[in-house]
């Protein structure tokens, strides 16, 4: 798929992915999920719970090699992954958690991220001393500090209160604007997808395939209620 | 701490009372034993024997921990290694300490090497089993996180894996130290010309209970000091990140 020269895009082409349940039954999870993200593009994957979104991200991140198809990641291959759970090292401080995942980032850069995400006063705390929302923010900071070529986020704002989720969403938009990075975001919140993404991929229930694609043309800074409403209408039309 | 002291005081009080009933020959009073310890210390014999025993304990302990932990980690991570080594482990685990010691002396002679090896071999399976549990309990999710962020191997070992194994290592060390010193005494009794075990053997032949208790308690004190000043601080250090109640 890649043209001459270095791979810049993210090319995903998964024909088939299944799990063997403990009972021995075969569970088909992904079926023909094919898409491409251009450099710096933000894609959102929206789909019902349990349809295979996390499975898809794990394949893209190279954590699961047992599938039928091909995934080409942007050259450089540096990855930032915000897991569905924070996955912090409980025995290392907030700062060390970020530094260990991003040894190339300077303390100054990390502190800048902390300031942006409201983590400055928690710099020296251990993860066990953080609330769930704070832990998620650390996981976000870690992903950004790694200066990734591909940023993958698995429902990063789920189960946060609406105000905090909105705040972090705008922080994420600001971070992506500051330093464009190819980003893939999983969510089941359409508003979140519209607020952040350039393109939205709609997944069917399991086995997941892409049932439609909606582009959001308005720049990320200027997505008012009108844009959101329009996108919702487009999405509803696709899902019909 | 206060409760501990009270409990310890009760122990010595009971001993004192027991001594009145049993008579000095069967069970000397605590103070008599203390005086014997001081006397042995003054002649220098105490330190000679304590030192010899302590050296054996530490050598065998370190040897058993290194080999046992490495083997345990390997068995916990690799299924093939587990299958291959497990029967050996079961045999070693169930072979009485005395059999290993006697065989070691027969095959390798009454040497220091045979003594230390026999003790290490007795301790090794415990360390292996404990660390195998630890390796099996390693967090897959954190492992994936380390993989995604391409952490180099030394970083992973030091910051992801080692902290998870810390408590298992501490558990193996604690039970190991007490086990090793008990076995070292038997080894010394059977085939060494010095050490606490040798002294107790001599005292046994002379039916000298005071001397037996003096050496036993002197060494218990040494082990207590190691536990308090080495093992416990290590344990506190590796669990310092755990949230505490205010
Ligand atoms: N290791 C596994 N073994 C067997 N089945 C699995 C495994 N991992 C996931 N599944 C199944 O695959 C399906 C998709 O799981 P996945 O975690 O990808 O869903 P999801 O879309 O991320 O859901 P959610 O929105 O709830 O996070 C589920 O039905 C799940 O039960
Ligand atoms: Mg999921």
PDB file of N, CA and C and ligand atoms in Angstrom, chain A residues 53-54 84 154-155, ligand 2:
ATOM      1  N   UNK A  53     -13.557  -2.590  19.489  1.00  0.00           N
ATOM      2  CA  UNK A  53     -12.741  -1.377  19.331  1.00  0.00           C
ATOM      3  C   UNK A  53     -11.373  -1.553  19.987  1.00  0.00           C
ATOM      4  N   UNK A  54     -11.382  -2.032  21.224  1.00  0.00           N
ATOM      5  CA  UNK A  54     -10.105  -2.236  21.913  1.00  0.00           C
ATOM      6  C   UNK A  54      -9.267  -3.273  21.166  1.00  0.00           C
ATOM      7  N   UNK A  84      -7.485   1.888  27.923  1.00  0.00           N
ATOM      8  CA  UNK A  84      -8.799   2.112  28.523  1.00  0.00           C
ATOM      9  C   UNK A  84      -8.654   2.299  30.041  1.00  0.00           C
ATOM     10  N   UNK A 154      -7.898   4.999  23.781  1.00  0.00           N
ATOM     11  CA  UNK A 154      -9.038   4.100  23.936  1.00  0.00           C
ATOM     12  C   UNK A 154      -9.995   4.679  24.975  1.00  0.00           C
ATOM     13  N   UNK A 155     -11.041   5.288  24.520  1.00  0.00           N
ATOM     14  CA  UNK A 155     -12.056   5.906  25.384  1.00  0.00           C
ATOM     15  C   UNK A 155     -11.412   6.660  26.546  1.00  0.00           C
TER      16      UNK A 155
HETATM   17 MG1  LIG C   2     -12.752  -1.310  24.792  1.00  0.00          MG
END
